[in-house]
Amino acid sequence: MCGIVGYVGPRQASDVLLGGLARLEYRGYDSAGVAVVSNGELDVTRRVGKLAALSAAVAETPVLGSTGIGHTRWATHGRPTEANAHPHVDCTGRIAVVHNGIIENYMQLREELAQNGHVLRSETDTETVAHLVESYYQGDLATAVRKTIKRLDGAYALSVVHLDEPNLIVAARKESPLIIGIGDGENIVASDIPAVLEYTREVLALSDGQVATVTASGVSVTDMEGNPVTPEMLHIDWDLAAAEKGGFEDFMLKEIHEQPKAIRETLLGRMDAKGQIQLSELQMTPEQVASIDRVFILACGTSFHAGLVAKTLIETWARIPVEVQTSSEFRYSDPIVDDETLVVAITQSGETADTLAGVREARLRGAKVIAITNVVGSRVTRESDGVIYTHAGPEIGVAATKTFTAQIAALNVLALKLAQAKGVMGTERVTALFEELSRIPETVEAILADLSAIDECAAEYTDVCSSLFLGRGIGVPIAMEGALKLKEISYIHAEAYPAGEMKHGPIALITPQVPVVVVATQGHTYEKVVSNIQEVRARGAEVIVVATHGDDEIGRHAEHVLYVPATAELLSAIPATIPLQVLSYRIAKLRGCNVDQPRNLAKSVTVE
Ligand code: M6R
């Protein structure tokens, strides 16, 4: 997804912009550019491809100046070409704009601008913003930007510079994240926190409809009418090292190894001395919690799989029916939710456009919405009635790993809370399960301590084209997540099915060339899973199983066994996930793939 950095202060702006954009690379992008106000000129450099190409161009023809804006673009309107790369300029070449989001009425705006004599040079929606600012500019950039954004339908985070006001950036947002790092004699605009951490931990979070005038000495914020507003300030605890690879080859591997900490911290303080689950974030009285009789979960991708795990947990423990829907379907499905429904929106980034739209839809229908997210101050936190944070720290790799297992940890707590509040489960049982849950980080550590079996297995399957992932019960979403991990980072086709469903079609795919990965940890359907394994083996498939330590028999039915320590059946989701993450990671690395930034993918999908 696109990234924005803007700088005004005493340093060379291009250095700060390129450094900041590098910190946002994890968002995924296909072109990049910077515009620097330099000796009475607006110097714009753009390149297709990775930042290295832009850095080389800037190094070849240095741009000196201390105010500038930069951008990494993930194409939405128009191909990833240099002409479509940001920053975009107006007809005079004196105004430059970078933008994240989508201007939905851009076709009408283009026509109007063209009729008024403007010449647009790209296929993008963003360029209309530069020309609108040009048409409204009468000596005050902030006023021109305010007039411009009133004309825009859609989502935007914008940063704008003008040669006539060389020492300022005007920034505005609606439904796309934008923050301003407050430095000492310098300020940095950015779409995401890692871009500013090198300079400051004090961050101003712009809200929708706010416009900021940013100079080296200060920031003033107004609403769209120009009335001064007091913006929200945040202190960021993350240090820069937390956002770097910490000695691992890739962010993804680092993040896989950070899971014990992420789960531990997510569970911290969740049970009091009396055995009561603490979840004040629900913002509900005990009576209100006890009266919940329907739960609806909204999420996308990996977060959706966490939602499916939660369905099993909540239905089994709290006996409350749970529906799980992908957010992109929910928003257009005329969903049956009302003020009796608890809606849980799961989104690690807190910025996923479809999930946010679902949250709005659910609230319009009277439902109470609880968000589960990893990002403090993210959009979903402002739009929900309550927020349960996962404490996984920043996840840089595009493939979700630690945020997934942290989500499951948080959802375990939610399920136990509901079970306790409804009186379905007594304190003794809740306490026992919570204690067992609290040991899951150690279980994960034990798995990560010896990855040799996974390495051996991965080496044998680097050349396959297709694979099947099977499970039953809580193993189904884990198989789905395993398949998603493999396909997104290694580009091997992977499909997941409930193991019992295989006979109804997918079994036709089985050949010796299509390995079958089976979640076969101990549980009430274990024997059934073993039968399914035999069915695929009878058709020549090679089988890789995730099984429970001590299950020596399973080795007779599989080419490879990836063992995980024993735990209660419904707590096995996290341990069973870990070998599948590592297996995908190793296979992808052996295939030479960029695991942190897989092709065509973005870390947070802030457009529909
Ligand atoms: O930020 P979110 O949790 O809302 O993101 C949803 C999906 O885009 C995300 O989980 C995606 O599927 C993963 N990055 C895949 O690893």
XYZ file of C-alpha atoms and ligand atoms in Angstrom:
624
model
C 0.000 0.000 0.000
C 1.169 3.535 -0.628
C 3.424 5.350 1.821
C 3.819 9.081 2.438
C 6.696 10.993 4.002
C 7.058 14.770 4.155
C 9.841 16.765 5.769
C 10.376 20.372 6.762
C 13.396 21.346 8.869
C 17.121 21.993 8.697
C 18.227 18.661 7.132
C 18.447 17.749 3.472
C 14.855 16.780 2.808
C 15.750 14.102 0.249
C 17.762 12.157 2.879
C 14.874 12.154 5.328
C 12.339 11.317 2.624
C 14.296 8.362 1.254
C 15.061 7.083 4.762
C 11.405 7.402 5.776
C 10.165 5.717 2.612
C 12.579 2.855 3.275
C 10.897 2.376 6.675
C 7.555 2.115 4.875
C 8.733 -0.389 2.264
C 6.922 -3.154 4.124
C 3.636 -1.671 2.967
C 4.406 -2.837 -0.556
C 4.715 -0.523 -3.581
C 5.608 -0.488 -7.256
C 7.032 3.018 -7.835
C 8.383 5.851 -5.732
C 9.136 9.542 -5.951
C 10.161 12.697 -4.125
C 9.560 16.420 -4.682
C 11.926 18.866 -2.998
C 11.695 22.646 -2.922
C 15.201 23.486 -4.092
C 16.584 26.947 -4.867
C 13.349 28.351 -6.209
C 12.568 25.187 -8.184
C 10.325 22.258 -7.452
C 12.547 19.295 -8.135
C 10.560 16.103 -8.788
C 12.232 12.685 -9.185
C 10.191 9.511 -9.755
C 11.099 5.964 -10.604
C 9.295 2.689 -11.252
C 10.318 -0.254 -9.061
C 12.089 -0.399 -5.760
C 13.451 2.540 -3.782
C 16.999 1.706 -4.840
C 16.167 3.053 -8.307
C 14.897 6.321 -6.847
C 17.866 6.630 -4.476
C 20.271 6.094 -7.383
C 18.519 8.812 -9.403
C 18.659 11.235 -6.475
C 22.324 10.414 -5.884
C 23.110 11.075 -9.523
C 21.418 14.475 -9.559
C 21.284 15.627 -5.937
C 18.347 17.792 -4.947
C 19.270 20.267 -2.242
C 16.491 21.679 -0.151
C 14.935 21.323 3.262
C 11.248 20.955 2.432
C 9.893 18.027 0.491
C 7.396 15.212 0.128
C 7.911 11.591 -0.908
C 5.767 8.629 -1.792
C 5.785 4.929 -2.489
C 2.895 4.010 -4.784
C 0.921 0.769 -4.959
C -0.990 1.140 -8.192
C -4.767 1.509 -8.050
C -5.680 4.011 -10.793
C -3.305 3.618 -13.693
C -0.406 1.272 -14.271
C 2.806 1.376 -12.254
C 4.643 3.775 -14.603
C 6.851 6.778 -13.956
C 4.110 9.100 -15.239
C 1.690 7.653 -12.707
C 4.188 7.705 -9.832
C 3.758 10.407 -7.185
C 4.421 13.284 -6.532
C 2.062 14.784 -9.100
C 2.347 18.408 -10.121
C -0.079 21.032 -11.409
C 0.111 22.809 -14.798
C 2.629 25.367 -13.523
C 4.934 22.812 -11.935
C 4.859 24.879 -8.716
C 2.589 22.588 -6.695
C 3.317 18.935 -5.837
C 0.998 16.418 -4.198
C 1.357 12.927 -2.758
C -1.744 10.937 -1.913
C -2.834 7.647 -0.367
C -6.373 6.413 -0.885
C -8.827 6.717 -3.737
C -10.584 9.801 -5.104
C -13.835 8.206 -6.204
C -15.131 11.176 -8.259
C -11.856 11.677 -10.095
C -13.340 11.091 -13.557
C -15.771 13.991 -13.160
C -12.987 16.133 -11.711
C -10.673 15.318 -14.620
C -13.347 16.331 -17.104
C -14.055 19.556 -15.273
C -10.357 20.393 -15.005
C -9.758 19.615 -18.670
C -12.685 21.830 -19.653
C -11.094 24.615 -17.622
C -7.858 24.262 -19.559
C -5.799 22.069 -17.223
C -3.532 19.526 -18.849
C -3.397 16.224 -16.963
C -0.410 14.042 -17.696
C -1.117 10.830 -15.796
C -3.881 8.244 -15.468
C -4.179 8.766 -11.740
C -6.906 10.073 -9.516
C -4.247 11.934 -7.506
C -3.243 14.346 -10.235
C -6.674 15.974 -10.051
C -5.768 17.127 -6.531
C -2.693 19.043 -7.769
C -4.780 20.830 -10.399
C -7.635 21.586 -8.007
C -5.164 23.130 -5.555
C -3.778 25.171 -8.466
C -7.245 26.419 -9.345
C -8.067 27.410 -5.759
C -4.671 28.879 -4.845
C -4.729 32.582 -4.014
C -1.601 32.950 -1.945
C -2.528 30.575 0.909
C -1.867 26.872 0.420
C -3.857 25.681 3.454
C -6.964 27.504 2.222
C -6.537 26.056 -1.265
C -6.198 22.527 0.184
C -9.300 22.995 2.335
C -11.275 24.089 -0.733
C -9.865 21.162 -2.681
C -10.765 18.455 -0.210
C -14.361 19.658 -0.126
C -14.500 18.590 -3.771
C -13.166 15.086 -3.142
C -15.275 11.980 -2.634
C -13.428 8.975 -1.318
C -10.443 8.444 0.909
C -7.267 10.428 1.111
C -4.145 11.205 3.050
C -2.530 14.169 1.290
C 0.651 16.158 1.568
C 1.093 19.229 -0.604
C 3.941 21.685 -1.193
C 3.942 24.951 -3.175
C 6.975 26.850 -4.432
C 5.440 30.157 -3.367
C 5.419 28.971 0.264
C 8.670 27.041 0.257
C 8.909 26.278 3.968
C 5.691 24.475 4.605
C 3.738 21.318 3.916
C -0.030 21.167 4.069
C -1.406 17.774 5.068
C -4.994 16.512 5.192
C -6.751 13.212 5.694
C -9.995 11.348 5.365
C -10.159 7.593 5.948
C -6.453 7.099 5.250
C -3.895 7.280 8.027
C -1.660 10.355 8.376
C 0.481 11.403 11.309
C 2.993 14.156 11.994
C 6.149 13.409 13.955
C 6.898 16.449 16.113
C 10.645 17.033 16.179
C 12.889 19.719 17.605
C 12.976 22.419 14.940
C 11.740 19.935 12.334
C 8.529 18.049 11.588
C 7.844 14.935 9.585
C 4.552 14.005 7.965
C 4.039 10.290 7.400
C 1.422 7.710 6.645
C 2.855 5.392 9.286
C 4.830 5.608 12.497
C 8.102 3.800 11.544
C 8.891 6.639 9.119
C 9.262 9.185 11.931
C 10.779 7.115 14.748
C 14.345 8.023 13.858
C 13.543 11.636 14.695
C 10.857 11.641 17.348
C 8.430 9.648 19.491
C 5.902 12.449 19.811
C 3.257 12.085 17.182
C 0.238 14.130 16.198
C -2.513 11.958 14.764
C -4.671 13.800 12.243
C -8.366 12.955 12.279
C -10.740 12.903 9.363
C -11.404 16.305 7.864
C -8.435 17.927 9.577
C -5.888 20.009 7.699
C -2.413 20.623 9.123
C -0.021 23.405 8.219
C 3.421 22.048 8.979
C 6.559 24.200 9.228
C 9.917 23.516 10.878
C 8.853 25.375 13.994
C 5.341 24.061 14.464
C 2.112 22.524 13.315
C -1.315 24.141 13.298
C -4.430 22.105 12.634
C -7.867 23.227 11.497
C -11.084 21.576 10.432
C -12.255 21.810 6.830
C -13.726 25.260 7.488
C -10.451 26.631 8.818
C -11.458 26.630 12.489
C -8.520 25.748 14.755
C -8.797 22.294 16.393
C -6.733 20.544 19.032
C -5.345 17.386 17.495
C -4.714 14.114 19.278
C -1.134 13.618 20.499
C 0.409 10.183 21.016
C 3.642 9.087 22.633
C 5.094 6.107 20.802
C 6.942 3.531 22.888
C 8.242 1.425 19.998
C 11.922 1.934 19.468
C 13.423 1.772 16.037
C 15.063 -1.594 16.738
C 11.599 -3.045 17.309
C 10.844 -2.170 13.723
C 14.031 -3.606 12.320
C 15.058 -7.188 11.674
C 16.954 -7.781 14.897
C 19.518 -10.138 13.441
C 17.074 -12.362 11.539
C 17.324 -12.810 7.810
C 13.887 -11.352 7.224
C 11.185 -9.552 9.124
C 8.931 -12.558 8.689
C 11.359 -14.905 10.439
C 11.941 -12.371 13.184
C 8.214 -12.014 13.648
C 7.681 -15.791 13.745
C 10.199 -15.898 16.597
C 8.535 -12.993 18.383
C 5.314 -14.951 18.849
C 5.908 -16.165 22.405
C 6.367 -12.539 23.509
C 3.413 -11.316 21.470
C 1.077 -13.947 22.946
C 2.400 -13.442 26.484
C 1.903 -9.687 26.322
C -1.555 -10.050 24.834
C -2.572 -12.270 27.761
C -1.023 -10.035 30.428
C -3.407 -8.948 33.165
C -6.375 -10.779 31.713
C -7.244 -12.781 34.826
C -7.586 -11.304 38.295
C -6.829 -12.982 41.608
C -10.445 -14.184 41.876
C -10.312 -16.026 38.576
C -12.344 -13.407 36.734
C -11.437 -12.634 33.114
C -10.643 -8.928 32.767
C -11.928 -7.348 29.583
C -13.093 -3.865 30.499
C -12.479 -2.845 26.872
C -15.853 -4.390 26.039
C -17.336 -1.250 27.635
C -20.322 -3.302 28.773
C -21.870 -4.017 32.145
C -21.743 -7.666 33.322
C -25.482 -7.846 32.609
C -24.972 -6.605 29.056
C -22.207 -9.157 28.466
C -24.391 -11.904 29.932
C -27.218 -10.959 27.594
C -25.203 -11.307 24.382
C -26.886 -14.036 22.404
C -25.324 -13.608 18.988
C -21.822 -12.751 17.800
C -20.881 -11.650 14.296
C -17.231 -11.568 13.322
C -15.899 -9.452 10.434
C -12.394 -9.726 9.055
C -10.267 -10.319 5.961
C -7.471 -12.743 5.100
C -5.501 -14.055 8.042
C -7.706 -12.119 10.463
C -10.694 -13.962 8.979
C -9.003 -17.249 9.875
C -8.579 -15.981 13.443
C -12.314 -15.263 13.335
C -13.026 -18.869 12.360
C -10.938 -20.079 15.304
C -12.963 -17.750 17.534
C -16.231 -19.219 16.250
C -15.244 -22.650 17.547
C -14.024 -21.219 20.852
C -17.080 -19.054 21.536
C -19.619 -21.623 20.396
C -17.998 -24.419 22.384
C -17.196 -22.524 25.551
C -19.907 -19.851 25.734
C -22.601 -21.632 23.677
C -23.311 -18.421 21.757
C -23.914 -18.790 18.017
C -21.225 -17.056 15.974
C -21.277 -16.053 12.349
C -17.994 -15.183 10.616
C -17.995 -13.282 7.351
C -15.328 -11.719 5.191
C -15.736 -7.969 5.477
C -15.950 -7.402 1.729
C -19.045 -9.617 1.588
C -20.572 -8.348 4.803
C -20.809 -4.747 3.706
C -22.943 -5.527 0.660
C -24.947 -8.422 2.070
C -27.760 -6.633 3.916
C -26.478 -8.363 7.079
C -28.802 -9.464 9.841
C -27.269 -7.596 12.761
C -29.071 -5.389 15.245
C -28.698 -3.978 18.739
C -28.757 -7.503 20.167
C -25.655 -8.516 18.212
C -22.061 -8.167 19.338
C -19.940 -7.501 16.261
C -16.222 -8.239 16.529
C -14.048 -6.652 13.844
C -10.626 -8.288 13.615
C -7.963 -6.314 11.777
C -4.306 -6.280 12.747
C -3.625 -3.018 10.916
C -6.875 -1.368 11.934
C -6.942 0.234 8.506
C -8.444 -2.430 6.223
C -11.012 -0.561 4.138
C -13.522 -3.405 3.858
C -13.463 -4.131 7.578
C -13.876 -0.444 8.391
C -16.848 -0.246 6.040
C -18.316 -3.315 7.761
C -17.875 -1.675 11.159
C -19.770 1.401 9.961
C -22.532 -0.751 8.498
C -22.878 -2.776 11.690
C -23.066 0.342 13.845
C -25.643 1.890 11.553
C -27.759 -1.173 12.243
C -27.428 -0.646 15.972
C -24.853 -3.333 16.782
C -22.153 -2.813 19.351
C -18.762 -3.185 17.670
C -15.594 -4.365 19.367
C -12.369 -4.119 17.393
C -9.404 -6.429 17.835
C -6.356 -4.686 16.443
C -2.610 -4.367 16.852
C -2.252 -0.713 15.986
C -2.849 1.977 18.572
C -4.709 4.962 17.175
C -5.596 3.130 13.966
C -8.792 3.962 12.201
C -10.798 1.014 13.573
C -10.068 2.160 17.126
C -11.849 5.433 16.418
C -14.847 3.845 14.802
C -15.626 1.050 17.267
C -17.379 1.041 20.626
C -14.537 -0.815 22.287
C -11.044 -2.011 21.383
C -9.118 -5.087 22.481
C -5.483 -4.600 21.564
C -3.162 -7.398 20.665
C 0.360 -6.569 21.810
C 2.401 -8.063 19.013
C 4.448 -4.920 18.252
C 4.823 -3.673 14.693
C 4.563 -6.384 12.069
C 6.617 -5.445 9.045
C 6.484 -8.629 6.959
C 3.473 -8.543 4.668
C 2.518 -12.076 5.704
C 0.725 -11.965 9.032
C 2.341 -14.264 11.604
C 2.657 -12.894 15.118
C -0.444 -10.749 14.738
C -2.423 -13.908 13.880
C -1.389 -15.860 16.961
C -1.816 -12.745 19.126
C -5.341 -12.364 17.707
C -6.084 -15.969 18.635
C -4.780 -15.304 22.152
C -7.075 -12.273 22.485
C -10.010 -14.229 21.075
C -9.410 -17.014 23.614
C -9.739 -14.377 26.325
C -12.932 -13.025 24.763
C -14.423 -16.523 24.524
C -13.565 -17.273 28.155
C -15.049 -13.931 29.207
C -18.309 -14.694 27.412
C -18.422 -18.224 28.852
C -17.840 -16.864 32.340
C -20.310 -13.978 32.024
C -23.050 -16.249 30.731
C -22.413 -18.708 33.527
C -21.817 -21.507 31.038
C -18.406 -22.211 32.521
C -17.473 -22.100 36.188
C -14.529 -20.150 37.561
C -12.516 -23.312 38.168
C -12.718 -24.408 34.545
C -12.082 -20.870 33.257
C -9.038 -20.571 35.501
C -7.694 -23.952 34.380
C -8.098 -23.058 30.712
C -6.565 -19.613 31.199
C -3.582 -21.171 32.972
C -3.132 -23.590 30.125
C -3.453 -20.716 27.656
C -0.756 -18.850 29.590
C 1.599 -21.775 28.941
C 1.142 -21.543 25.166
C 4.082 -19.092 24.787
C 6.392 -21.770 26.267
C 4.888 -24.311 23.883
C 5.677 -22.010 20.965
C 9.219 -21.511 22.271
C 9.666 -25.276 22.384
C 8.540 -25.623 18.757
C 10.811 -22.811 17.595
C 13.784 -24.256 19.480
C 14.150 -27.125 17.006
C 13.112 -26.533 13.424
C 15.214 -29.325 11.915
C 12.253 -31.567 10.982
C 10.587 -28.646 9.206
C 13.808 -27.787 7.338
C 14.147 -31.369 6.168
C 10.553 -31.469 5.017
C 10.715 -28.082 3.235
C 13.737 -29.168 1.197
C 11.656 -31.934 -0.403
C 8.788 -29.760 -1.558
C 10.378 -26.722 -3.134
C 9.431 -27.712 -6.676
C 5.783 -28.619 -6.264
C 3.122 -26.635 -8.127
C 0.108 -27.409 -6.002
C -0.803 -28.611 -2.522
C -3.799 -29.406 -0.315
C -4.219 -28.503 3.355
C -6.717 -30.459 5.459
C -8.027 -30.334 9.007
C -11.122 -30.871 11.084
C -12.706 -28.740 13.799
C -10.272 -26.135 15.032
C -7.801 -27.603 12.528
C -9.837 -26.260 9.579
C -8.960 -22.553 9.998
C -5.388 -23.563 10.797
C -5.225 -25.517 7.526
C -6.694 -22.452 5.764
C -4.087 -20.181 7.294
C -1.321 -22.692 6.406
C -2.487 -22.682 2.789
C -2.671 -18.889 2.690
C 0.861 -18.584 4.073
C 2.270 -21.043 1.530
C 0.570 -19.493 -1.485
C 1.247 -15.871 -0.607
C 4.965 -16.159 0.046
C 6.084 -19.120 -2.094
C 3.572 -18.752 -4.971
C 2.750 -22.465 -4.746
C -0.928 -23.076 -5.244
C -2.435 -24.230 -1.959
C -6.045 -25.024 -1.144
C -7.539 -25.818 2.227
C -10.550 -28.001 2.971
C -12.257 -29.573 5.945
C -10.771 -33.071 5.689
C -14.202 -34.704 5.509
C -15.147 -32.545 2.537
C -12.244 -33.803 0.446
C -14.145 -36.770 -0.938
C -16.686 -34.385 -2.428
C -14.384 -33.049 -5.099
C -10.837 -32.059 -4.147
C -9.721 -35.693 -3.965
C -9.684 -35.589 -7.762
C -6.625 -33.344 -7.514
C -4.571 -35.887 -5.614
C -1.490 -37.183 -7.390
C 1.996 -38.015 -6.107
C 2.950 -34.484 -7.176
C 0.393 -32.796 -4.901
C 1.533 -33.017 -1.275
C -1.176 -32.967 1.369
C -0.566 -31.144 4.624
C -2.830 -32.336 7.436
C -3.463 -30.813 10.855
C -3.745 -34.010 12.905
C -3.227 -32.910 16.492
C -5.068 -34.775 19.264
C -8.776 -34.057 19.458
C -12.198 -35.621 19.271
C -12.011 -36.084 15.495
C -8.444 -37.402 15.440
C -9.450 -40.889 14.242
C -11.485 -39.358 11.414
C -8.504 -37.287 10.331
C -6.343 -40.404 10.248
C -8.925 -42.062 7.973
C -8.792 -39.055 5.660
C -5.004 -39.298 5.584
C -5.304 -42.923 4.521
C -7.680 -41.939 1.737
C -5.235 -39.471 0.222
C -2.296 -41.838 0.646
C -4.238 -44.542 -1.161
C -4.286 -42.154 -4.124
C -0.532 -41.695 -4.057
C -0.245 -38.420 -2.164
C 2.721 -37.618 0.018
C 1.514 -36.487 3.430
C 2.960 -34.016 5.891
C 1.204 -34.004 9.256
C 1.246 -31.656 12.203
C 0.793 -34.008 15.141
C 1.004 -34.074 18.922
C 4.210 -35.181 20.671
C 3.844 -38.785 21.747
C 1.714 -39.755 18.767
C 4.246 -42.242 17.418
C 1.673 -44.130 15.373
C 1.023 -41.223 13.012
C 4.465 -41.700 11.470
C 3.134 -44.835 9.757
C 0.734 -42.705 7.751
C 2.915 -39.793 6.689
C 6.137 -38.942 4.912
C 6.853 -36.184 7.438
C 5.617 -35.528 10.965
C 5.973 -32.057 12.457
C 5.391 -32.493 16.183
C 3.979 -29.914 18.563
C 3.604 -30.253 22.349
C 0.284 -31.498 23.707
C -2.312 -28.999 24.841
C -6.099 -28.887 25.263
C -7.815 -29.507 21.922
C -9.218 -25.983 21.550
C -5.922 -24.405 22.569
C -4.051 -26.247 19.840
C -4.706 -23.574 17.192
C -1.593 -21.565 18.038
C 0.869 -24.479 18.375
C -0.423 -26.108 15.172
C 0.034 -22.835 13.288
C 3.745 -22.437 14.021
C 5.130 -25.395 11.969
C 2.967 -24.325 9.012
C 4.327 -20.765 9.152
C 7.901 -22.031 9.275
C 7.294 -24.611 6.546
C 5.959 -21.921 4.203
C 8.812 -19.604 5.122
C 11.492 -22.228 4.442
C 9.946 -23.359 1.155
C 9.639 -19.737 -0.003
C 13.266 -19.003 0.906
C 14.473 -22.116 -0.917
C 12.542 -20.913 -3.966
C 14.300 -17.554 -3.713
C 11.145 -15.577 -2.926
C 11.029 -12.234 -1.157
C 9.095 -13.353 1.903
C 8.749 -9.896 3.412
C 7.277 -8.301 0.328
C 5.525 -10.935 -1.770
C 4.487 -9.877 -5.234
C 1.181 -8.040 -5.682
C 0.526 -7.859 -1.933
C 0.338 -4.970 0.478
C 0.565 -4.956 4.255
C -2.571 -3.015 4.817
C -5.291 -2.879 2.238
C -6.729 0.601 2.692
C -8.719 0.561 -0.536
C -11.763 -1.500 -1.351
O -4.856 -5.625 8.755
P -5.863 -6.725 8.577
O -5.757 -7.770 9.616
O -7.263 -6.201 8.475
O -5.514 -7.370 7.190
C -6.341 -8.321 6.589
C -5.601 -9.090 5.505
O -5.252 -8.217 4.470
C -4.345 -9.755 6.047
O -4.650 -10.569 7.133
C -3.638 -10.593 4.969
O -4.456 -11.652 4.578
C -2.334 -11.103 5.554
N -1.320 -10.095 5.471
C -1.847 -12.336 4.880
O -0.697 -12.816 5.506
